[in-house]
CSV table of C-alpha atoms in Angstrom, one decimal:
chain,number,residue,atom,x,y,z
Q,15,UNK,CA,36.9,39.5,-61.8
Q,16,UNK,CA,36.3,35.7,-61.4
Q,17,UNK,CA,39.4,33.5,-61.5
Q,18,UNK,CA,38.2,31.6,-64.5
Q,19,UNK,CA,37.8,34.8,-66.5
Q,20,UNK,CA,41.2,36.1,-65.5
Q,21,UNK,CA,42.7,32.8,-66.6
Q,22,UNK,CA,40.9,32.9,-70.0
Q,23,UNK,CA,42.1,36.5,-70.6
Q,24,UNK,CA,45.6,35.5,-69.6
Q,25,UNK,CA,45.6,32.6,-72.1
Q,26,UNK,CA,44.3,34.8,-74.8
Q,27,UNK,CA,47.0,37.4,-74.2
Q,28,UNK,CA,49.7,34.7,-74.3
Q,29,UNK,CA,48.3,33.3,-77.5
Q,30,UNK,CA,48.2,36.7,-79.2
Q,31,UNK,CA,51.8,37.3,-78.1
Q,32,UNK,CA,52.9,34.0,-79.4
Q,33,UNK,CA,51.0,34.6,-82.7
Q,34,UNK,CA,52.7,38.0,-83.0
Q,35,UNK,CA,56.2,36.6,-82.4
Q,36,UNK,CA,55.6,33.9,-84.9
Q,37,UNK,CA,54.5,36.5,-87.5
Q,38,UNK,CA,57.7,38.5,-86.8
Q,39,UNK,CA,59.8,35.4,-87.2
Q,40,UNK,CA,58.1,34.5,-90.5
Q,41,UNK,CA,58.6,38.0,-91.7
Q,42,UNK,CA,62.3,37.9,-91.0
Q,43,UNK,CA,62.8,34.5,-92.7
Q,44,UNK,CA,64.6,34.9,-96.0
Q,45,UNK,CA,62.6,34.4,-99.1
Q,46,UNK,CA,65.8,33.6,-101.1
Q,47,UNK,CA,69.0,31.7,-100.3
Q,48,UNK,CA,72.1,32.6,-102.3
Q,49,UNK,CA,74.3,29.6,-103.0
Q,50,UNK,CA,77.4,29.3,-105.2
Q,51,UNK,CA,78.4,26.7,-107.7
Q,52,UNK,CA,81.9,26.1,-109.1
Q,53,UNK,CA,83.7,23.8,-111.5
Q,54,UNK,CA,86.0,22.8,-108.6
Q,55,UNK,CA,83.0,21.7,-106.6
Q,56,UNK,CA,81.3,18.9,-108.7
Q,57,UNK,CA,78.7,18.3,-106.0
Q,58,UNK,CA,77.5,21.9,-106.4
Q,59,UNK,CA,76.8,21.3,-110.1
Q,60,UNK,CA,74.7,18.2,-109.2
Q,61,UNK,CA,72.9,20.2,-106.6
Q,62,UNK,CA,72.1,22.9,-109.1
Q,63,UNK,CA,71.4,20.9,-112.2
Q,64,UNK,CA,69.1,18.4,-110.5
Q,65,UNK,CA,67.1,21.0,-108.6
Q,66,UNK,CA,67.6,19.2,-105.3
Q,67,UNK,CA,67.9,22.4,-103.2
Q,68,UNK,CA,64.9,24.1,-104.9
Q,69,UNK,CA,62.8,21.1,-104.0
Q,70,UNK,CA,64.1,21.0,-100.4
Q,71,UNK,CA,63.3,24.7,-99.8
Q,72,UNK,CA,60.1,24.9,-101.8
Q,73,UNK,CA,57.9,23.9,-98.9
Q,74,UNK,CA,59.1,26.9,-97.0
Q,75,UNK,CA,58.5,29.3,-99.9
Q,76,UNK,CA,62.3,29.9,-100.2
Q,77,UNK,CA,63.8,30.3,-103.6
Q,78,UNK,CA,67.4,29.7,-104.6
Q,79,UNK,CA,69.7,32.2,-106.4
Q,80,UNK,CA,72.8,30.6,-107.9
Q,81,UNK,CA,76.1,32.5,-108.2
Q,82,UNK,CA,79.2,31.1,-109.8
Q,83,UNK,CA,82.5,31.2,-107.9
Q,84,UNK,CA,85.7,31.1,-110.0
Q,85,UNK,CA,87.9,30.4,-107.0
Q,86,UNK,CA,88.0,30.4,-103.2
Q,87,UNK,CA,88.9,34.1,-103.2
Q,88,UNK,CA,85.8,35.0,-105.1
Q,89,UNK,CA,83.5,32.8,-102.9
Q,90,UNK,CA,85.1,34.5,-99.8
Q,91,UNK,CA,84.7,37.9,-101.3
Q,92,UNK,CA,81.0,37.3,-102.1
Q,93,UNK,CA,80.4,35.9,-98.6
Q,94,UNK,CA,82.1,38.9,-97.0
Q,95,UNK,CA,80.0,41.3,-99.1
Q,96,UNK,CA,76.8,39.5,-98.2
Q,97,UNK,CA,76.0,38.6,-101.8
Q,98,UNK,CA,76.3,34.9,-101.0
Q,99,UNK,CA,74.9,32.9,-98.0
Q,100,UNK,CA,76.8,29.7,-98.8
Q,101,UNK,CA,80.1,29.6,-100.6
Q,102,UNK,CA,82.5,26.7,-101.4
Q,103,UNK,CA,86.2,27.1,-100.8
Q,104,UNK,CA,89.3,25.2,-99.9
Q,105,UNK,CA,89.6,24.7,-96.1
Q,106,UNK,CA,92.9,26.6,-95.8
Q,107,UNK,CA,91.5,29.5,-97.8
Q,108,UNK,CA,88.5,29.6,-95.4
Q,109,UNK,CA,90.8,29.7,-92.5
Q,110,UNK,CA,92.7,32.6,-94.0
Q,111,UNK,CA,89.4,34.4,-94.6
Q,112,UNK,CA,88.4,33.9,-91.0
Q,113,UNK,CA,91.8,35.2,-89.7
Q,114,UNK,CA,91.4,38.3,-91.9
Q,115,UNK,CA,88.0,39.0,-90.4
Q,116,UNK,CA,85.6,37.4,-92.8
Q,117,UNK,CA,82.6,36.3,-90.6
Q,118,UNK,CA,82.0,32.8,-92.0
Q,119,UNK,CA,81.4,29.4,-90.5
Q,120,UNK,CA,82.5,26.1,-92.1
Q,121,UNK,CA,79.7,23.5,-92.0
Q,122,UNK,CA,80.3,20.8,-94.5
Q,123,UNK,CA,82.9,18.9,-96.6
Q,124,UNK,CA,82.1,18.5,-100.3
Q,125,UNK,CA,85.3,16.8,-101.5
Q,126,UNK,CA,88.8,15.7,-100.8
Q,127,UNK,CA,90.6,16.8,-103.9
Q,128,UNK,CA,94.0,16.9,-105.4
Q,129,UNK,CA,92.9,20.0,-107.3
Q,130,UNK,CA,96.1,21.9,-107.3
Q,131,UNK,CA,99.7,21.4,-108.4
Q,132,UNK,CA,102.5,23.5,-109.9
Q,133,UNK,CA,102.3,23.4,-113.7
Q,134,UNK,CA,104.7,24.4,-116.5
Q,135,UNK,CA,104.8,24.0,-120.2
Q,136,UNK,CA,105.9,20.8,-121.8
Q,137,UNK,CA,109.1,22.4,-123.2
Q,138,UNK,CA,110.0,24.3,-120.0
Q,139,UNK,CA,113.4,23.8,-118.3
Q,140,UNK,CA,111.6,23.9,-114.9
Q,141,UNK,CA,111.6,20.5,-113.3
Q,142,UNK,CA,111.5,21.3,-109.6
Q,143,UNK,CA,110.3,24.0,-107.2
Q,144,UNK,CA,114.0,25.1,-106.7
Q,145,UNK,CA,114.0,26.0,-110.4
Q,146,UNK,CA,111.4,28.7,-109.8
Q,147,UNK,CA,113.9,31.1,-108.2
Q,148,UNK,CA,113.7,34.4,-110.1
Q,149,UNK,CA,110.9,33.2,-112.3
Q,150,UNK,CA,107.3,34.4,-112.9
Q,151,UNK,CA,104.5,32.3,-111.5
Q,152,UNK,CA,100.8,32.9,-112.2
Q,153,UNK,CA,98.7,32.5,-109.0
Q,154,UNK,CA,95.3,33.5,-107.6
Q,155,UNK,CA,95.8,34.9,-104.2
Q,156,UNK,CA,93.7,33.6,-101.4
Q,157,UNK,CA,93.0,30.2,-103.0
Q,158,UNK,CA,94.3,26.7,-102.3
Q,159,UNK,CA,96.7,26.9,-105.3
Q,160,UNK,CA,98.2,30.1,-103.7
Q,161,UNK,CA,98.5,28.3,-100.4
Q,162,UNK,CA,100.0,25.2,-102.1
Q,163,UNK,CA,102.6,27.4,-103.9
Q,164,UNK,CA,103.6,29.2,-100.7
Q,165,UNK,CA,104.1,25.9,-98.8
Q,166,UNK,CA,106.0,24.4,-101.8
Q,167,UNK,CA,108.4,27.4,-102.0
Q,168,UNK,CA,109.0,27.2,-98.2
Q,169,UNK,CA,109.8,23.5,-98.4
Q,170,UNK,CA,112.3,24.2,-101.2
Q,171,UNK,CA,114.0,26.9,-99.1
Q,172,UNK,CA,112.4,29.8,-101.1
Q,173,UNK,CA,110.0,32.6,-100.2
Q,174,UNK,CA,107.7,34.9,-102.1
Q,175,UNK,CA,110.6,37.3,-102.4
Q,176,UNK,CA,112.6,34.8,-104.4
Q,177,UNK,CA,110.1,34.6,-107.2
Q,178,UNK,CA,107.7,37.0,-109.0
Q,179,UNK,CA,104.0,36.4,-108.4
Q,180,UNK,CA,101.7,37.4,-111.3
Q,181,UNK,CA,98.2,37.7,-109.8
Q,182,UNK,CA,95.6,36.4,-112.1
Q,183,UNK,CA,92.3,34.5,-111.8
Q,184,UNK,CA,92.6,30.8,-112.6
Q,185,UNK,CA,91.5,30.8,-116.2
Q,186,UNK,CA,93.9,33.7,-117.0
Q,187,UNK,CA,96.7,31.9,-115.2
Q,188,UNK,CA,96.4,29.0,-117.6
Q,189,UNK,CA,96.3,31.4,-120.6
Q,190,UNK,CA,99.4,33.2,-119.3
Q,191,UNK,CA,101.3,30.0,-119.0
Q,192,UNK,CA,100.4,28.8,-122.5
Q,193,UNK,CA,101.4,32.1,-124.0
Q,194,UNK,CA,104.7,32.1,-122.3
Q,195,UNK,CA,103.9,35.2,-120.1
Q,196,UNK,CA,104.8,33.2,-117.0
Q,197,UNK,CA,107.2,30.3,-116.3
Q,198,UNK,CA,104.8,28.4,-114.0
Q,199,UNK,CA,101.2,28.4,-112.8
Q,200,UNK,CA,99.7,27.3,-109.5
Q,201,UNK,CA,96.9,25.4,-111.3
Q,202,UNK,CA,93.4,24.4,-110.3
Q,203,UNK,CA,91.2,21.7,-111.8
Q,204,UNK,CA,89.5,21.3,-114.2
Q,205,UNK,CA,91.6,24.0,-115.9
Q,206,UNK,CA,94.8,22.2,-114.8
Q,207,UNK,CA,93.6,19.0,-116.3
Q,208,UNK,CA,92.7,20.8,-119.5
Q,209,UNK,CA,96.2,22.3,-119.8
Q,210,UNK,CA,97.7,18.9,-119.1
Q,211,UNK,CA,95.7,17.0,-121.7
Q,212,UNK,CA,95.1,19.6,-124.4
Q,213,UNK,CA,98.4,21.4,-124.3
Q,214,UNK,CA,100.8,18.9,-122.8
Q,215,UNK,CA,101.4,21.0,-119.7
Q,216,UNK,CA,103.5,19.2,-117.0
Q,217,UNK,CA,102.6,19.0,-113.4
Q,218,UNK,CA,106.1,19.2,-112.2
Q,219,UNK,CA,105.3,19.4,-108.4
Q,220,UNK,CA,102.5,17.5,-106.7
Q,221,UNK,CA,101.6,16.8,-103.1
Q,222,UNK,CA,98.1,15.5,-102.6
Q,223,UNK,CA,98.5,15.8,-98.8
Q,224,UNK,CA,99.0,19.5,-99.0
Q,225,UNK,CA,95.7,20.1,-100.8
Q,226,UNK,CA,93.2,21.2,-98.2
Q,227,UNK,CA,89.6,19.9,-98.2
Q,228,UNK,CA,86.7,21.3,-100.1
Q,229,UNK,CA,84.6,23.1,-97.5
Q,230,UNK,CA,81.1,24.7,-97.7
Q,231,UNK,CA,80.9,27.9,-95.7
Q,232,UNK,CA,77.9,30.0,-94.5
Q,233,UNK,CA,77.7,33.6,-93.4
Q,234,UNK,CA,78.0,33.6,-89.6
Q,235,UNK,CA,74.9,35.8,-89.3
Q,236,UNK,CA,72.9,33.5,-91.5
Q,237,UNK,CA,73.9,30.5,-89.5
Q,238,UNK,CA,72.9,32.2,-86.3
Q,239,UNK,CA,69.5,33.5,-87.5
Q,240,UNK,CA,68.5,30.5,-89.7
Q,241,UNK,CA,70.0,27.3,-88.4
Q,242,UNK,CA,67.1,25.2,-89.7
Q,243,UNK,CA,67.8,26.4,-93.2
Q,244,UNK,CA,71.5,25.7,-92.8
Q,245,UNK,CA,70.6,22.1,-92.0
Q,246,UNK,CA,68.2,21.9,-95.0
Q,247,UNK,CA,71.0,23.0,-97.3
Q,248,UNK,CA,73.4,20.5,-95.8
Q,249,UNK,CA,70.9,17.7,-96.2
Q,250,UNK,CA,70.4,18.7,-99.9
Q,251,UNK,CA,74.2,18.7,-100.4
Q,252,UNK,CA,74.2,15.2,-98.9
Q,253,UNK,CA,71.6,14.0,-101.4
Q,254,UNK,CA,73.6,15.5,-104.2
Q,255,UNK,CA,76.9,13.9,-103.0
Q,256,UNK,CA,75.2,10.5,-102.6
Q,257,UNK,CA,73.8,10.8,-106.2
Q,258,UNK,CA,77.3,11.8,-107.5
Q,259,UNK,CA,78.9,8.8,-105.9
Q,260,UNK,CA,76.2,6.4,-107.3
Q,261,UNK,CA,76.2,8.0,-110.8
Q,262,UNK,CA,79.8,8.7,-111.9
Q,263,UNK,CA,79.0,8.6,-115.6
Q,264,UNK,CA,76.2,11.1,-115.2
Q,265,UNK,CA,78.4,13.3,-112.9
Q,266,UNK,CA,81.0,13.4,-115.7
Q,267,UNK,CA,78.4,14.5,-118.2
Q,268,UNK,CA,77.2,17.3,-115.9
Q,269,UNK,CA,80.8,18.6,-115.8
Q,270,UNK,CA,81.3,18.2,-119.5
Q,271,UNK,CA,78.0,20.0,-120.2
Q,272,UNK,CA,78.8,22.9,-117.9
Q,273,UNK,CA,82.5,23.4,-118.6
Q,274,UNK,CA,82.3,22.5,-122.3
Q,275,UNK,CA,85.6,20.6,-121.7
Q,276,UNK,CA,86.3,17.2,-123.4
Q,277,UNK,CA,85.5,14.1,-121.5
Q,278,UNK,CA,89.1,13.1,-121.0
Q,279,UNK,CA,89.8,16.4,-119.2
Q,280,UNK,CA,86.8,16.0,-116.9
Q,281,UNK,CA,87.7,12.3,-116.3
Q,282,UNK,CA,91.2,13.5,-115.2
Q,283,UNK,CA,89.6,16.0,-112.8
Q,284,UNK,CA,87.4,13.4,-111.3
Q,285,UNK,CA,90.3,10.9,-110.9
Q,286,UNK,CA,91.7,13.5,-108.5
Q,287,UNK,CA,88.5,14.2,-106.6
Q,288,UNK,CA,87.3,12.0,-103.8
Q,289,UNK,CA,83.6,12.5,-102.7
Q,290,UNK,CA,83.4,10.0,-99.8
Q,291,UNK,CA,83.6,12.5,-96.9
Q,292,UNK,CA,81.1,15.1,-95.7
Q,293,UNK,CA,81.7,15.8,-92.0
Q,294,UNK,CA,84.3,18.3,-90.8
Q,295,UNK,CA,86.1,15.9,-88.4
Q,296,UNK,CA,89.6,15.4,-87.0
Q,297,UNK,CA,91.2,14.6,-90.3
Q,298,UNK,CA,89.9,17.7,-92.0
Q,299,UNK,CA,90.8,19.9,-89.0
Q,300,UNK,CA,94.4,18.5,-88.8
Q,301,UNK,CA,95.0,19.2,-92.5
Q,302,UNK,CA,93.7,22.7,-92.2
Q,303,UNK,CA,95.7,23.4,-89.0
Q,304,UNK,CA,98.9,22.2,-90.6
Q,305,UNK,CA,98.3,24.4,-93.6
Q,306,UNK,CA,97.6,27.4,-91.3
Q,307,UNK,CA,100.7,26.8,-89.3
Q,308,UNK,CA,102.8,26.5,-92.4
Q,309,UNK,CA,101.3,29.7,-93.8
Q,310,UNK,CA,102.0,31.4,-90.4
Q,311,UNK,CA,105.7,30.4,-90.6
Q,312,UNK,CA,105.8,31.7,-94.2
Q,313,UNK,CA,104.4,35.1,-93.1
Q,314,UNK,CA,101.0,34.8,-94.9
Q,315,UNK,CA,99.2,34.7,-91.5
Q,316,UNK,CA,100.4,37.2,-88.9
Q,317,UNK,CA,102.8,35.7,-86.3
Q,318,UNK,CA,100.6,36.6,-83.4
Q,319,UNK,CA,97.6,34.8,-84.7
Q,320,UNK,CA,96.3,31.8,-82.6
Q,321,UNK,CA,95.7,29.5,-85.6
Q,322,UNK,CA,93.9,26.8,-83.6
Q,323,UNK,CA,91.6,29.4,-82.0
Q,324,UNK,CA,90.8,30.8,-85.5
Q,325,UNK,CA,90.0,27.3,-86.7
Q,326,UNK,CA,87.7,26.8,-83.7
Q,327,UNK,CA,85.9,30.0,-84.6
Q,328,UNK,CA,85.6,28.9,-88.2
Q,329,UNK,CA,84.2,25.4,-87.8
Q,330,UNK,CA,80.5,25.2,-86.6
Q,331,UNK,CA,80.1,21.8,-85.1
Q,332,UNK,CA,76.3,22.2,-84.6
Q,333,UNK,CA,75.7,21.0,-88.1
Q,334,UNK,CA,78.0,18.0,-88.1
Q,335,UNK,CA,75.2,15.5,-87.3
Q,336,UNK,CA,73.3,16.5,-90.4
Q,337,UNK,CA,76.2,15.5,-92.7
Q,338,UNK,CA,76.3,11.7,-92.5
């Protein structure tokens, strides 16, 4: 066979192989991306309501399915079950999830909030964390309010054994407090702001520095198989975050419309929510590390866990440059 013919056949074979591999890759590309939205993540509501992500993914023929998360614990549960590809949580909650074997990667910061504090009724005798000894506290396990509560107890010389945890989802925790079924509640905005403004609830213990950052997580397998889509989602989040910063009045209306809460309640939530960060950098890592170490000392994370190694396994730094 002449050399030129052999070369032509070789090129044709290579082209067919490349075409076949491309078809396989396209066949394996997801036709749908499942993303959560949450009232504790205002940027997610902008992303959803303005159709930013749908437009970003339309050119690839990828649709978006929206799933509501009621707390970090639910977002982590959905991610672990594979019913979400992207879920928004508190940074410390994501770390606990990773320690417990949830295969997720943290890729983006959507807020720096003071979204949790310890709350009691306006007529309650509770005025400090020390007053909680022997009392009932509503809390959603696996969320930043739970982590905040554990750390606050520890700082007051108390442990979980000194109080009675009543495990409820955040909305039910507020209801239990207002009914008098519990003495305190580890609250989460905007429900905490609503209890404060509508019912006169008191935030008797606050520590903004102990609130961990709002983190967007992705299933590890999804990040490994579809890194371009992960970048596209982060870029869409960045567009939504920039819009939220530039349009605070409209952002408030989005939250009012979705939560059906009065404007003063939503305004209080937004007062406690900073949206000027996006990259998981040294400040975010240090906050989450300190929360993890405190939880380890409190026995929430096993004593033998290498917390720093767990955080390294959680944070996926490949996508940092996409978040400006």
